[in-house]
Amino acid sequence: MTHDAQDKTAGRLKSRPQFLAVRNGEKRKGKFFLLEVLDRARAEPGAKEDAPRVGFTVTKKQGNAVERNRMRRRLKEAVRLSARFAMQPGHDYVVVARRDVLTAPFASLSAELNGRIANRQRHFPKKPQPSRAQLPETDNSTRPSDAGRPRKV
């Protein structure tokens, strides 16, 4: 592989913590998949801008192993052929496949992937939910008491 080809190659997300970190990023919904994007510079201040990294998720809900592997292969090929050129350095991408990936024409699958990567949508990351320890305590004094009622058996 030449040096120029290596510059255009997208890296891979390999570990569960990497995938979970991307889940906190931006979500871009499409017909064939959900694209999750994380800018590593925002998530980890001081992180260097290196090659983009890509991960693929196909849940068991989408089909048996043969179908899931076929979906993953189709998405990987779409990224390899064209989408990696639209990916920004220093970003992580997770493609969560939907069942329609199996039957979609490859040209439309590739075009949608390019479009979702290139176009930033108005989907913002979710705000972190407060833990139960941070929630204000509720006053149960207004709730009627069951102390004097007979229990139904």
PDB file of C-alpha atoms in Angstrom:
ATOM      1  CA  MET A   1       0.000   0.000   0.000  1.00  0.00           C
ATOM      2  CA  THR A   2       1.420   3.394  -0.920  1.00  0.00           C
ATOM      3  CA  HIS A   3       1.794   6.239   1.522  1.00  0.00           C
ATOM      4  CA  ASP A   4      -1.032   8.200  -0.172  1.00  0.00           C
ATOM      5  CA  ALA A   5      -3.387   5.233   0.130  1.00  0.00           C
ATOM      6  CA  GLN A   6      -2.577   4.913   3.836  1.00  0.00           C
ATOM      7  CA  ASP A   7      -3.527   8.571   4.390  1.00  0.00           C
ATOM      8  CA  LYS A   8      -7.028   7.876   3.049  1.00  0.00           C
ATOM      9  CA  THR A   9      -7.558   4.670   5.037  1.00  0.00           C
ATOM     10  CA  ALA A  10     -10.027   4.832   7.898  1.00  0.00           C
ATOM     11  CA  GLY A  11      -8.994   3.179  11.144  1.00  0.00           C
ATOM     12  CA  ARG A  12     -11.173   0.763  13.097  1.00  0.00           C
ATOM     13  CA  LEU A  13     -12.982   0.985  16.389  1.00  0.00           C
ATOM     14  CA  LYS A  14     -12.217  -2.260  18.184  1.00  0.00           C
ATOM     15  CA  SER A  15     -13.123  -2.121  21.857  1.00  0.00           C
ATOM     16  CA  ARG A  16     -16.435  -1.725  23.649  1.00  0.00           C
ATOM     17  CA  PRO A  17     -15.387   1.503  25.443  1.00  0.00           C
ATOM     18  CA  GLN A  18     -14.630   3.094  22.059  1.00  0.00           C
ATOM     19  CA  PHE A  19     -18.098   2.161  20.755  1.00  0.00           C
ATOM     20  CA  LEU A  20     -19.760   3.411  23.948  1.00  0.00           C
ATOM     21  CA  ALA A  21     -17.933   6.746  23.742  1.00  0.00           C
ATOM     22  CA  VAL A  22     -19.286   7.323  20.227  1.00  0.00           C
ATOM     23  CA  ARG A  23     -22.847   6.714  21.482  1.00  0.00           C
ATOM     24  CA  ASN A  24     -22.606  10.032  23.364  1.00  0.00           C
ATOM     25  CA  GLY A  25     -21.905  11.890  20.132  1.00  0.00           C
ATOM     26  CA  GLU A  26     -24.072  13.164  17.313  1.00  0.00           C
ATOM     27  CA  LYS A  27     -26.710  10.882  15.750  1.00  0.00           C
ATOM     28  CA  ARG A  28     -27.559  11.035  12.042  1.00  0.00           C
ATOM     29  CA  LYS A  29     -30.561   8.921  11.082  1.00  0.00           C
ATOM     30  CA  GLY A  30     -30.908   7.412   7.640  1.00  0.00           C
ATOM     31  CA  LYS A  31     -33.137   4.975   5.828  1.00  0.00           C
ATOM     32  CA  PHE A  32     -30.619   2.131   5.903  1.00  0.00           C
ATOM     33  CA  PHE A  33     -28.652   2.847   9.084  1.00  0.00           C
ATOM     34  CA  LEU A  34     -28.022   5.139  12.024  1.00  0.00           C
ATOM     35  CA  LEU A  35     -24.690   6.952  11.916  1.00  0.00           C
ATOM     36  CA  GLU A  36     -23.170   7.956  15.249  1.00  0.00           C
ATOM     37  CA  VAL A  37     -20.355  10.510  15.082  1.00  0.00           C
ATOM     38  CA  LEU A  38     -17.955  11.684  17.767  1.00  0.00           C
ATOM     39  CA  ASP A  39     -15.415  14.475  17.418  1.00  0.00           C
ATOM     40  CA  ARG A  40     -12.517  13.155  19.489  1.00  0.00           C
ATOM     41  CA  ALA A  41     -11.100  16.662  20.001  1.00  0.00           C
ATOM     42  CA  ARG A  42     -14.296  17.726  21.804  1.00  0.00           C
ATOM     43  CA  ALA A  43     -14.602  14.503  23.775  1.00  0.00           C
ATOM     44  CA  GLU A  44     -10.934  14.371  24.769  1.00  0.00           C
ATOM     45  CA  PRO A  45      -9.329  17.831  24.802  1.00  0.00           C
ATOM     46  CA  GLY A  46      -5.746  17.545  23.654  1.00  0.00           C
ATOM     47  CA  ALA A  47      -6.366  14.493  21.450  1.00  0.00           C
ATOM     48  CA  LYS A  48      -4.412  14.630  18.219  1.00  0.00           C
ATOM     49  CA  GLU A  49      -6.147  14.801  14.842  1.00  0.00           C
ATOM     50  CA  ASP A  50      -5.325  11.448  13.289  1.00  0.00           C
ATOM     51  CA  ALA A  51      -7.183   9.274  10.806  1.00  0.00           C
ATOM     52  CA  PRO A  52     -10.926   8.787  11.265  1.00  0.00           C
ATOM     53  CA  ARG A  53     -12.001   5.513  12.865  1.00  0.00           C
ATOM     54  CA  VAL A  54     -15.048   3.451  11.876  1.00  0.00           C
ATOM     55  CA  GLY A  55     -17.013   0.743  13.650  1.00  0.00           C
ATOM     56  CA  PHE A  56     -19.976  -1.322  12.490  1.00  0.00           C
ATOM     57  CA  THR A  57     -22.834  -2.640  14.607  1.00  0.00           C
ATOM     58  CA  VAL A  58     -25.439  -5.136  13.436  1.00  0.00           C
ATOM     59  CA  THR A  59     -27.668  -6.445  16.214  1.00  0.00           C
ATOM     60  CA  LYS A  60     -29.124  -9.947  16.422  1.00  0.00           C
ATOM     61  CA  LYS A  61     -32.522  -8.367  15.935  1.00  0.00           C
ATOM     62  CA  GLN A  62     -31.560  -7.759  12.280  1.00  0.00           C
ATOM     63  CA  GLY A  63     -31.268 -11.424  11.320  1.00  0.00           C
ATOM     64  CA  ASN A  64     -29.193 -14.563  11.578  1.00  0.00           C
ATOM     65  CA  ALA A  65     -25.385 -14.603  11.441  1.00  0.00           C
ATOM     66  CA  VAL A  66     -25.236 -14.973   7.656  1.00  0.00           C
ATOM     67  CA  GLU A  67     -27.465 -11.936   7.124  1.00  0.00           C
ATOM     68  CA  ARG A  68     -25.683  -9.840   9.756  1.00  0.00           C
ATOM     69  CA  ASN A  69     -22.281 -10.595   8.227  1.00  0.00           C
ATOM     70  CA  ARG A  70     -23.593  -9.702   4.766  1.00  0.00           C
ATOM     71  CA  MET A  71     -24.899  -6.358   6.082  1.00  0.00           C
ATOM     72  CA  ARG A  72     -21.555  -5.645   7.716  1.00  0.00           C
ATOM     73  CA  ARG A  73     -19.631  -6.543   4.539  1.00  0.00           C
ATOM     74  CA  ARG A  74     -21.838  -4.280   2.386  1.00  0.00           C
ATOM     75  CA  LEU A  75     -21.356  -1.342   4.758  1.00  0.00           C
ATOM     76  CA  LYS A  76     -17.595  -1.910   4.996  1.00  0.00           C
ATOM     77  CA  GLU A  77     -17.327  -1.947   1.215  1.00  0.00           C
ATOM     78  CA  ALA A  78     -19.349   1.271   0.914  1.00  0.00           C
ATOM     79  CA  VAL A  79     -16.968   2.944   3.368  1.00  0.00           C
ATOM     80  CA  ARG A  80     -13.900   1.538   1.611  1.00  0.00           C
ATOM     81  CA  LEU A  81     -14.941   2.641  -1.866  1.00  0.00           C
ATOM     82  CA  SER A  82     -16.195   6.138  -1.281  1.00  0.00           C
ATOM     83  CA  ALA A  83     -17.298   7.237   2.164  1.00  0.00           C
ATOM     84  CA  ARG A  84     -13.853   7.275   3.765  1.00  0.00           C
ATOM     85  CA  PHE A  85     -12.947  10.276   1.596  1.00  0.00           C
ATOM     86  CA  ALA A  86     -15.749  12.321   3.208  1.00  0.00           C
ATOM     87  CA  MET A  87     -14.739  11.381   6.768  1.00  0.00           C
ATOM     88  CA  GLN A  88     -13.059  14.061   8.830  1.00  0.00           C
ATOM     89  CA  PRO A  89      -9.770  13.409  10.618  1.00  0.00           C
ATOM     90  CA  GLY A  90     -10.086  13.097  14.380  1.00  0.00           C
ATOM     91  CA  HIS A  91     -13.647  11.753  14.231  1.00  0.00           C
ATOM     92  CA  ASP A  92     -15.078   8.361  15.169  1.00  0.00           C
ATOM     93  CA  TYR A  93     -18.007   6.882  13.242  1.00  0.00           C
ATOM     94  CA  VAL A  94     -20.257   3.962  14.175  1.00  0.00           C
ATOM     95  CA  VAL A  95     -22.669   2.653  11.549  1.00  0.00           C
ATOM     96  CA  VAL A  96     -25.639   0.841  13.130  1.00  0.00           C
ATOM     97  CA  ALA A  97     -27.247  -1.212  10.360  1.00  0.00           C
ATOM     98  CA  ARG A  98     -30.937  -1.636   9.713  1.00  0.00           C
ATOM     99  CA  ARG A  99     -32.458  -4.602   7.921  1.00  0.00           C
ATOM    100  CA  ASP A 100     -32.945  -2.597   4.685  1.00  0.00           C
ATOM    101  CA  VAL A 101     -29.166  -2.747   4.120  1.00  0.00           C
ATOM    102  CA  LEU A 102     -29.646  -6.294   2.782  1.00  0.00           C
ATOM    103  CA  THR A 103     -32.023  -5.360  -0.038  1.00  0.00           C
ATOM    104  CA  ALA A 104     -30.893  -1.826  -0.871  1.00  0.00           C
ATOM    105  CA  PRO A 105     -29.121  -1.247  -4.188  1.00  0.00           C
ATOM    106  CA  PHE A 106     -25.446  -0.759  -3.440  1.00  0.00           C
ATOM    107  CA  ALA A 107     -25.345   2.613  -5.243  1.00  0.00           C
ATOM    108  CA  SER A 108     -28.101   4.067  -3.051  1.00  0.00           C
ATOM    109  CA  LEU A 109     -26.532   2.591   0.089  1.00  0.00           C
ATOM    110  CA  SER A 110     -23.194   4.175  -0.763  1.00  0.00           C
ATOM    111  CA  ALA A 111     -24.813   7.511  -1.688  1.00  0.00           C
ATOM    112  CA  GLU A 112     -26.731   7.687   1.586  1.00  0.00           C
ATOM    113  CA  LEU A 113     -23.625   6.848   3.589  1.00  0.00           C
ATOM    114  CA  ASN A 114     -21.721   9.635   1.828  1.00  0.00           C
ATOM    115  CA  GLY A 115     -24.575  12.042   2.441  1.00  0.00           C
ATOM    116  CA  ARG A 116     -24.861  11.228   6.140  1.00  0.00           C
ATOM    117  CA  ILE A 117     -21.125  11.614   6.658  1.00  0.00           C
ATOM    118  CA  ALA A 118     -20.851  14.876   4.714  1.00  0.00           C
ATOM    119  CA  ASN A 119     -24.007  16.602   5.982  1.00  0.00           C
ATOM    120  CA  ARG A 120     -24.075  17.598   9.593  1.00  0.00           C
ATOM    121  CA  GLN A 121     -27.649  17.393  10.769  1.00  0.00           C
ATOM    122  CA  ARG A 122     -29.328  19.183  13.635  1.00  0.00           C
ATOM    123  CA  HIS A 123     -29.183  16.173  15.937  1.00  0.00           C
ATOM    124  CA  PHE A 124     -27.319  17.137  19.051  1.00  0.00           C
ATOM    125  CA  PRO A 125     -25.822  14.815  21.642  1.00  0.00           C
ATOM    126  CA  LYS A 126     -28.083  13.806  24.486  1.00  0.00           C
ATOM    127  CA  LYS A 127     -27.660  15.665  27.735  1.00  0.00           C
ATOM    128  CA  PRO A 128     -26.419  13.363  30.467  1.00  0.00           C
ATOM    129  CA  GLN A 129     -29.239  12.219  32.736  1.00  0.00           C
ATOM    130  CA  PRO A 130     -28.783  12.966  36.444  1.00  0.00           C
ATOM    131  CA  SER A 131     -28.213   9.951  38.605  1.00  0.00           C
ATOM    132  CA  ARG A 132     -30.758   9.022  41.278  1.00  0.00           C
ATOM    133  CA  ALA A 133     -28.452  10.453  43.933  1.00  0.00           C
ATOM    134  CA  GLN A 134     -28.696  13.896  42.285  1.00  0.00           C
ATOM    135  CA  LEU A 135     -32.498  13.884  41.879  1.00  0.00           C
ATOM    136  CA  PRO A 136     -34.487  15.907  44.425  1.00  0.00           C
ATOM    137  CA  GLU A 137     -36.332  13.815  46.977  1.00  0.00           C
ATOM    138  CA  THR A 138     -40.091  13.636  46.547  1.00  0.00           C
ATOM    139  CA  ASP A 139     -42.538  14.177  49.360  1.00  0.00           C
ATOM    140  CA  ASN A 140     -44.837  11.179  49.718  1.00  0.00           C
ATOM    141  CA  SER A 141     -46.928  12.805  52.481  1.00  0.00           C
ATOM    142  CA  THR A 142     -49.718  13.716  50.028  1.00  0.00           C
ATOM    143  CA  ARG A 143     -50.141  10.098  49.021  1.00  0.00           C
ATOM    144  CA  PRO A 144     -53.059   8.375  50.762  1.00  0.00           C
ATOM    145  CA  SER A 145     -51.998   5.851  53.313  1.00  0.00           C
ATOM    146  CA  ASP A 146     -52.893   2.191  52.904  1.00  0.00           C
ATOM    147  CA  ALA A 147     -52.425   1.506  56.623  1.00  0.00           C
ATOM    148  CA  GLY A 148     -56.111   1.267  57.593  1.00  0.00           C
ATOM    149  CA  ARG A 149     -57.356  -0.606  54.537  1.00  0.00           C
ATOM    150  CA  PRO A 150     -57.907  -4.344  54.527  1.00  0.00           C
ATOM    151  CA  ARG A 151     -55.772  -6.262  52.038  1.00  0.00           C
ATOM    152  CA  LYS A 152     -57.410  -8.201  49.250  1.00  0.00           C
ATOM    153  CA  VAL A 153     -56.263 -11.762  49.109  1.00  0.00           C
TER     154      VAL A 153
END
